[in-house]
Amino acid sequence: MGVTLFGVRHHGPGCARALGLALEALAPDIILVEGPPDAHDVLPLVAREGMTPPVALLVYIPETPARAVYYPLARFSPEWRALTFAHAHDIPARFIDLPQAVQLASEPAPPEGEAAEAPPPEGAQADEPAQAAGATAPASPPSASPAPEILTAPDPRDDPLALLAEAAGYDDHELWWERQIEQRRDITGFFEGILEAMSALRDGAPPRDEREAQREAHMRQAIRAALREGYQRVAVVTGAWHSPALRDLDATSGETSKAADAALLKGLPRAKVQATWVPWTSSRLAYRGGYGAGVTSPGWYEHLWESPDGAPARWLTRAAHTLRAEGLDVSSASVIEAVRLAGTLAALRDLPMPGLAEMREATLTVLCNGDAARLALVRDKLEIGARMGAVPDDTPTVPLARDLAAWQRRLRLKPTAEIQTLDLDVREESHLAKSHLLHRLALLGIPWGKPQKTYQRASGSFHELWQLQWQVEYVVTLIEASVWGNTVERATTAKVIADANAAPDLPMLSELLNSATLAGLSEGVATVLDRVRARAAATSDARHLLDALPPLVQIARYGDARGLRNSSVSDVRKDEVRSAHDEIFERALIALPNACLALDDDAAAGMVESIGHAHESVTLLDDPDQRGAWMATLRGLIAREAVHGLVRGRCCRLLLELRALDEGELRRLARLALSPAVAATEAAAWVEGVVAGPATTLLSQDGLWQALDAWLVELAPDGFVALLPLLRRAFSGFQAPERRAMGRKVRELGPGGAARDMDAAHGDAVPVDEARAALTLPVLAQILGGGPA
């Protein structure tokens, strides 16, 4: 009769199994569980059809959803076992922890854009059930030199399990817990032993901080309330560390203890919070997922829960299946040998059954043939896993999340933690709808799908390739995004319009217009297009104008290239987009020549990037008038000596790609740019600009190589050494086969080579110092990757 304490480790299958047996024996009339009382209204959903762990309780502040906390639960979590036991036996269950309305009210707001789940504070205990958003490790004050090491006894509050493991002779507290608790078959004195051990560790030690004291005070008050209500057999399920603090409800005198707890909890601020259930994933139960109460191998613990009998043989069989699924051969005989090895290791170590350490050793030795990479594959696929839970359809949520769930069902896009590939042909209506949904979610800050670059996509075809992977924190992002609207389309449209009003420059507006087009947002496209035209009329920055062109060209070609008849571009008249593009293009051509004057190296590199964007647009649009105007502008830049060598070299290369330069003219430009009168650094910048791009075009330009050869020959030794880093950078982007081909081209520049014969045929032969060439060409060949000449 009275209160029975069950100190557990969160996510421990051994504790969960022992708790189930203990509750059957106790037959309580109420179960109190460490958890947020704010979630009382959603507790009945535990028993609903469709509730499939792993899941998590999410408690958040509606006005600032990023201020949230998760309480993950798996099938092997003792708390989940307690809740399902209460439902099965028709007895009440309550959460008794300090409400998150109090805890979140006193937590500082996380920085804008921070994920809802953050790494735990340093020293976080293994029995802490929840991880608050924005929690960070306390910063250490900077110091000029490290402080002298002071030997002090470890604080049991930092990691109580580690101290118990060390006392038992274990270096790894996880291994100690598994062997002493998870593999235990006789639960006689199980929870009494945990309580005694934790009481010894906490003897004389105050709570770690005021928050822990408040939490334990609230739990004691909840236990007293249950006793006052007349419950005779009260089962209390909490983290093992807290159980000693709940044992003596009247430590000194009843009034004194109650008064102390009431004083500790009096006047605490509260925030308005909401609670719901959200799907969770196996990987998020692991320590490496950033959750403070995680377990290193949730897949192994779930296996122990599902298959307590014959666990080693079943586990190693699953490991073999995992390897076979990846195309790796594993025979049945190897599985048998692995089971024997695991059993032998357990016997040598005096264990009742093989544990995870024995499973790993047997898997590595027999199934993986000593290959650590294969073992890592088993760990990721089996020990961690990608299982994702589910919640009932009527789980409380914001309207935006319900609309997304409806679209997911309609389009048969099931969210999963596994990585999936989706190949869409947007000429089909259903595929177009999927594309619109993924693009809209991306605009809302939910990158469920990430576009993959393919040859077809780069060439503007109707194919879209996506990589899908759902993350649990997207639920919080959906709650945050609900301020924009109650449906995905309305919310995305409102956010696009707001982003357009706040966009700082023309390129961002142009890219936003393209994104809105891909998302099929007619109203949003029209609004952003108006903003683009207004901003373009007031912009004189050449780089901004050039960088704004590619997205507009994509829009102008969108419907035709992908075969869409009812696209959002049609709704806003595609000719308006083309008109805006033409206006920006004309303004860019006017501003570009003066913008290319007096540039330093960094500014020249940025200008080359912007010129490349415009060149890509001209090539893609393939308008004869714009192509002619663009070539004339490039020629004008080449002719101006005040333009940076990198820019002039790049303009030469672009004209070469447009087939606007013949070999003789390129040879003339190269000799001018590389003449002795030009500074060596300026000439090297020209070389860097002209060689950037595919190697095949360069390899056919013998005149360019002839001019480059002559320039290098005439360089002074000190200047040659100084320019080596620049030349290496210029040729670093080429692959090894391309550099070898260039090396062979260099060899042709030798005496009697084809290049010199060609040069003589054009009447441009010059006297050659064979001795100096013999010294220069081998070094040049090595620089270009061709090996010794």
Short mmCIF file of C-alpha atoms in Angstrom, two decimals, residues 560-750:
data_model
loop_
_atom_site.label_atom_id
_atom_site.label_comp_id
_atom_site.label_asym_id
_atom_site.label_seq_id
_atom_site.Cartn_x
_atom_site.Cartn_y
_atom_site.Cartn_z
CA ASP A 560 8.01 25.35 -73.56
CA ALA A 561 10.96 23.37 -72.23
CA ARG A 562 8.84 21.29 -69.85
CA GLY A 563 5.70 21.03 -71.93
CA LEU A 564 3.44 22.71 -69.37
CA ARG A 565 0.24 24.11 -70.78
CA ASN A 566 -1.26 25.66 -67.65
CA SER A 567 1.80 26.89 -65.81
CA SER A 568 1.85 29.88 -63.53
CA VAL A 569 3.94 31.72 -66.10
CA SER A 570 0.98 31.67 -68.49
CA ASP A 571 -1.19 33.25 -65.82
CA VAL A 572 1.02 36.33 -65.61
CA ARG A 573 1.77 36.45 -69.37
CA LYS A 574 5.16 35.03 -70.17
CA ASP A 575 5.88 37.93 -72.49
CA GLU A 576 6.07 40.20 -69.42
CA VAL A 577 8.90 38.09 -68.05
CA ARG A 578 10.69 38.25 -71.39
CA SER A 579 10.15 42.00 -71.53
CA ALA A 580 11.62 42.41 -68.05
CA HIS A 581 14.60 40.29 -69.06
CA ASP A 582 15.23 42.40 -72.18
CA GLU A 583 15.09 45.64 -70.18
CA ILE A 584 17.57 44.32 -67.62
CA PHE A 585 19.84 42.96 -70.36
CA GLU A 586 19.98 46.34 -72.13
CA ARG A 587 20.73 48.17 -68.87
CA ALA A 588 23.46 45.63 -68.08
CA LEU A 589 25.18 46.16 -71.45
CA ILE A 590 25.23 49.90 -70.86
CA ALA A 591 26.63 49.62 -67.31
CA LEU A 592 29.13 46.82 -67.92
CA PRO A 593 32.04 48.60 -69.68
CA ASN A 594 32.52 51.27 -67.02
CA ALA A 595 31.97 48.72 -64.24
CA CYS A 596 34.97 46.73 -65.49
CA LEU A 597 37.45 49.59 -65.03
CA ALA A 598 39.90 49.87 -62.12
CA LEU A 599 39.10 46.49 -60.58
CA ASP A 600 41.35 44.74 -58.09
CA ASP A 601 41.86 40.97 -58.23
CA ASP A 602 38.86 40.10 -56.00
CA ALA A 603 36.52 42.49 -57.80
CA ALA A 604 37.68 41.15 -61.16
CA ALA A 605 36.94 37.58 -60.05
CA GLY A 606 33.42 38.64 -59.02
CA MET A 607 32.88 40.45 -62.31
CA VAL A 608 33.99 37.36 -64.27
CA GLU A 609 31.41 35.31 -62.38
CA SER A 610 28.64 37.78 -63.22
CA ILE A 611 29.71 37.94 -66.88
CA GLY A 612 29.49 34.15 -66.92
CA HIS A 613 25.90 34.34 -65.66
CA ALA A 614 24.96 36.70 -68.47
CA HIS A 615 26.75 34.57 -71.05
CA GLU A 616 24.84 31.51 -69.86
CA SER A 617 21.58 33.43 -70.31
CA VAL A 618 22.47 34.62 -73.82
CA THR A 619 23.41 31.10 -74.84
CA LEU A 620 20.25 29.58 -73.38
CA LEU A 621 17.87 32.18 -74.80
CA ASP A 622 19.55 32.04 -78.25
CA ASP A 623 18.19 35.36 -79.47
CA PRO A 624 20.21 36.56 -82.53
CA ASP A 625 19.92 40.25 -81.67
CA GLN A 626 20.98 39.77 -78.04
CA ARG A 627 23.78 37.44 -79.09
CA GLY A 628 25.14 40.08 -81.47
CA ALA A 629 24.92 42.82 -78.84
CA TRP A 630 26.63 40.59 -76.30
CA MET A 631 29.52 39.76 -78.62
CA ALA A 632 30.00 43.43 -79.42
CA THR A 633 30.19 44.23 -75.71
CA LEU A 634 32.73 41.48 -75.11
CA ARG A 635 34.88 42.74 -77.97
CA GLY A 636 34.74 46.23 -76.52
CA LEU A 637 35.99 44.95 -73.16
CA ILE A 638 38.88 43.10 -74.82
CA ALA A 639 40.02 46.25 -76.57
CA ARG A 640 40.22 48.38 -73.40
CA GLU A 641 43.62 48.20 -71.71
CA ALA A 642 42.19 49.58 -68.46
CA VAL A 643 40.09 46.43 -68.03
CA HIS A 644 41.60 43.82 -65.70
CA GLY A 645 43.49 41.03 -67.47
CA LEU A 646 41.27 38.33 -65.92
CA VAL A 647 38.16 39.98 -67.37
CA ARG A 648 39.72 40.45 -70.82
CA GLY A 649 40.94 36.85 -70.86
CA ARG A 650 37.51 35.59 -69.91
CA CYS A 651 35.88 37.68 -72.64
CA CYS A 652 38.26 36.11 -75.17
CA ARG A 653 37.27 32.66 -74.00
CA LEU A 654 33.55 33.43 -74.22
CA LEU A 655 33.93 34.79 -77.75
CA LEU A 656 35.86 31.65 -78.61
CA GLU A 657 32.96 29.52 -77.35
CA LEU A 658 30.56 31.59 -79.43
CA ARG A 659 32.84 30.94 -82.45
CA ALA A 660 33.27 34.67 -82.86
CA LEU A 661 37.08 34.48 -82.91
CA ASP A 662 39.08 32.74 -85.58
CA GLU A 663 42.48 31.26 -84.88
CA GLY A 664 44.42 34.14 -86.33
CA GLU A 665 42.57 36.75 -84.27
CA LEU A 666 42.98 34.70 -81.09
CA ARG A 667 46.72 34.43 -81.77
CA ARG A 668 46.91 38.19 -82.24
CA LEU A 669 45.02 38.89 -79.01
CA ALA A 670 47.17 36.42 -77.12
CA ARG A 671 50.40 38.06 -78.30
CA LEU A 672 49.10 41.47 -77.36
CA ALA A 673 48.04 40.30 -73.90
CA LEU A 674 51.32 38.43 -73.33
CA SER A 675 53.72 40.91 -74.87
CA PRO A 676 56.82 41.99 -72.90
CA ALA A 677 55.23 45.41 -72.37
CA VAL A 678 52.46 43.85 -70.25
CA ALA A 679 53.15 43.25 -66.58
CA ALA A 680 53.72 39.59 -65.82
CA THR A 681 50.92 39.42 -63.24
CA GLU A 682 48.47 41.04 -65.66
CA ALA A 683 49.47 38.55 -68.36
CA ALA A 684 49.05 35.64 -65.92
CA ALA A 685 45.57 36.92 -65.04
CA TRP A 686 44.72 36.96 -68.78
CA VAL A 687 45.92 33.36 -69.09
CA GLU A 688 43.77 32.35 -66.11
CA GLY A 689 40.72 33.95 -67.68
CA VAL A 690 41.19 32.41 -71.12
CA VAL A 691 41.94 28.84 -70.02
CA ALA A 692 38.96 28.55 -67.63
CA GLY A 693 36.40 26.18 -69.12
CA PRO A 694 36.39 22.93 -71.10
CA ALA A 695 39.84 21.82 -72.26
CA THR A 696 38.66 20.54 -75.64
CA THR A 697 38.18 24.04 -77.01
CA LEU A 698 41.67 25.11 -75.93
CA LEU A 699 43.45 22.07 -77.30
CA SER A 700 42.45 22.99 -80.87
CA GLN A 701 43.84 26.54 -80.58
CA ASP A 702 47.46 26.17 -81.63
CA GLY A 703 47.88 29.93 -81.91
CA LEU A 704 47.10 30.37 -78.24
CA TRP A 705 49.66 27.78 -77.22
CA GLN A 706 52.23 29.37 -79.55
CA ALA A 707 51.74 32.74 -77.86
CA LEU A 708 51.85 31.17 -74.41
CA ASP A 709 55.09 29.42 -75.31
CA ALA A 710 56.72 32.60 -76.51
CA TRP A 711 55.63 34.47 -73.37
CA LEU A 712 57.10 31.87 -71.05
CA VAL A 713 60.37 31.76 -72.98
CA GLU A 714 60.85 35.49 -72.60
CA LEU A 715 60.12 35.56 -68.86
CA ALA A 716 63.05 36.33 -66.57
CA PRO A 717 63.89 33.48 -64.15
CA ASP A 718 62.69 35.40 -61.10
CA GLY A 719 59.45 36.39 -62.82
CA PHE A 720 58.85 32.81 -63.93
CA VAL A 721 59.18 31.50 -60.35
CA ALA A 722 56.92 34.27 -59.04
CA LEU A 723 54.21 33.40 -61.56
CA LEU A 724 54.22 29.66 -60.93
CA PRO A 725 51.43 29.82 -58.25
CA LEU A 726 49.23 31.82 -60.63
CA LEU A 727 49.81 29.36 -63.46
CA ARG A 728 49.12 26.38 -61.23
CA ARG A 729 45.86 27.97 -60.15
CA ALA A 730 44.90 28.65 -63.76
CA PHE A 731 45.32 24.99 -64.73
CA SER A 732 44.18 23.42 -61.45
CA GLY A 733 40.59 22.98 -62.59
CA PHE A 734 41.47 20.51 -65.33
CA GLN A 735 41.35 16.75 -64.84
CA ALA A 736 44.49 14.64 -65.16
CA PRO A 737 43.66 13.38 -68.70
CA GLU A 738 43.11 16.96 -69.83
CA ARG A 739 46.43 18.07 -68.38
CA ARG A 740 48.17 15.16 -70.11
CA ALA A 741 46.63 16.24 -73.41
CA MET A 742 47.92 19.75 -72.78
CA GLY A 743 51.35 18.32 -72.07
CA ARG A 744 51.32 16.60 -75.43
CA LYS A 745 50.30 19.90 -76.99
CA VAL A 746 53.33 21.51 -75.34
CA ARG A 747 55.61 18.88 -76.84
CA GLU A 748 54.37 19.87 -80.29
CA LEU A 749 55.89 23.29 -79.70
CA GLY A 750 59.37 21.75 -79.93
#
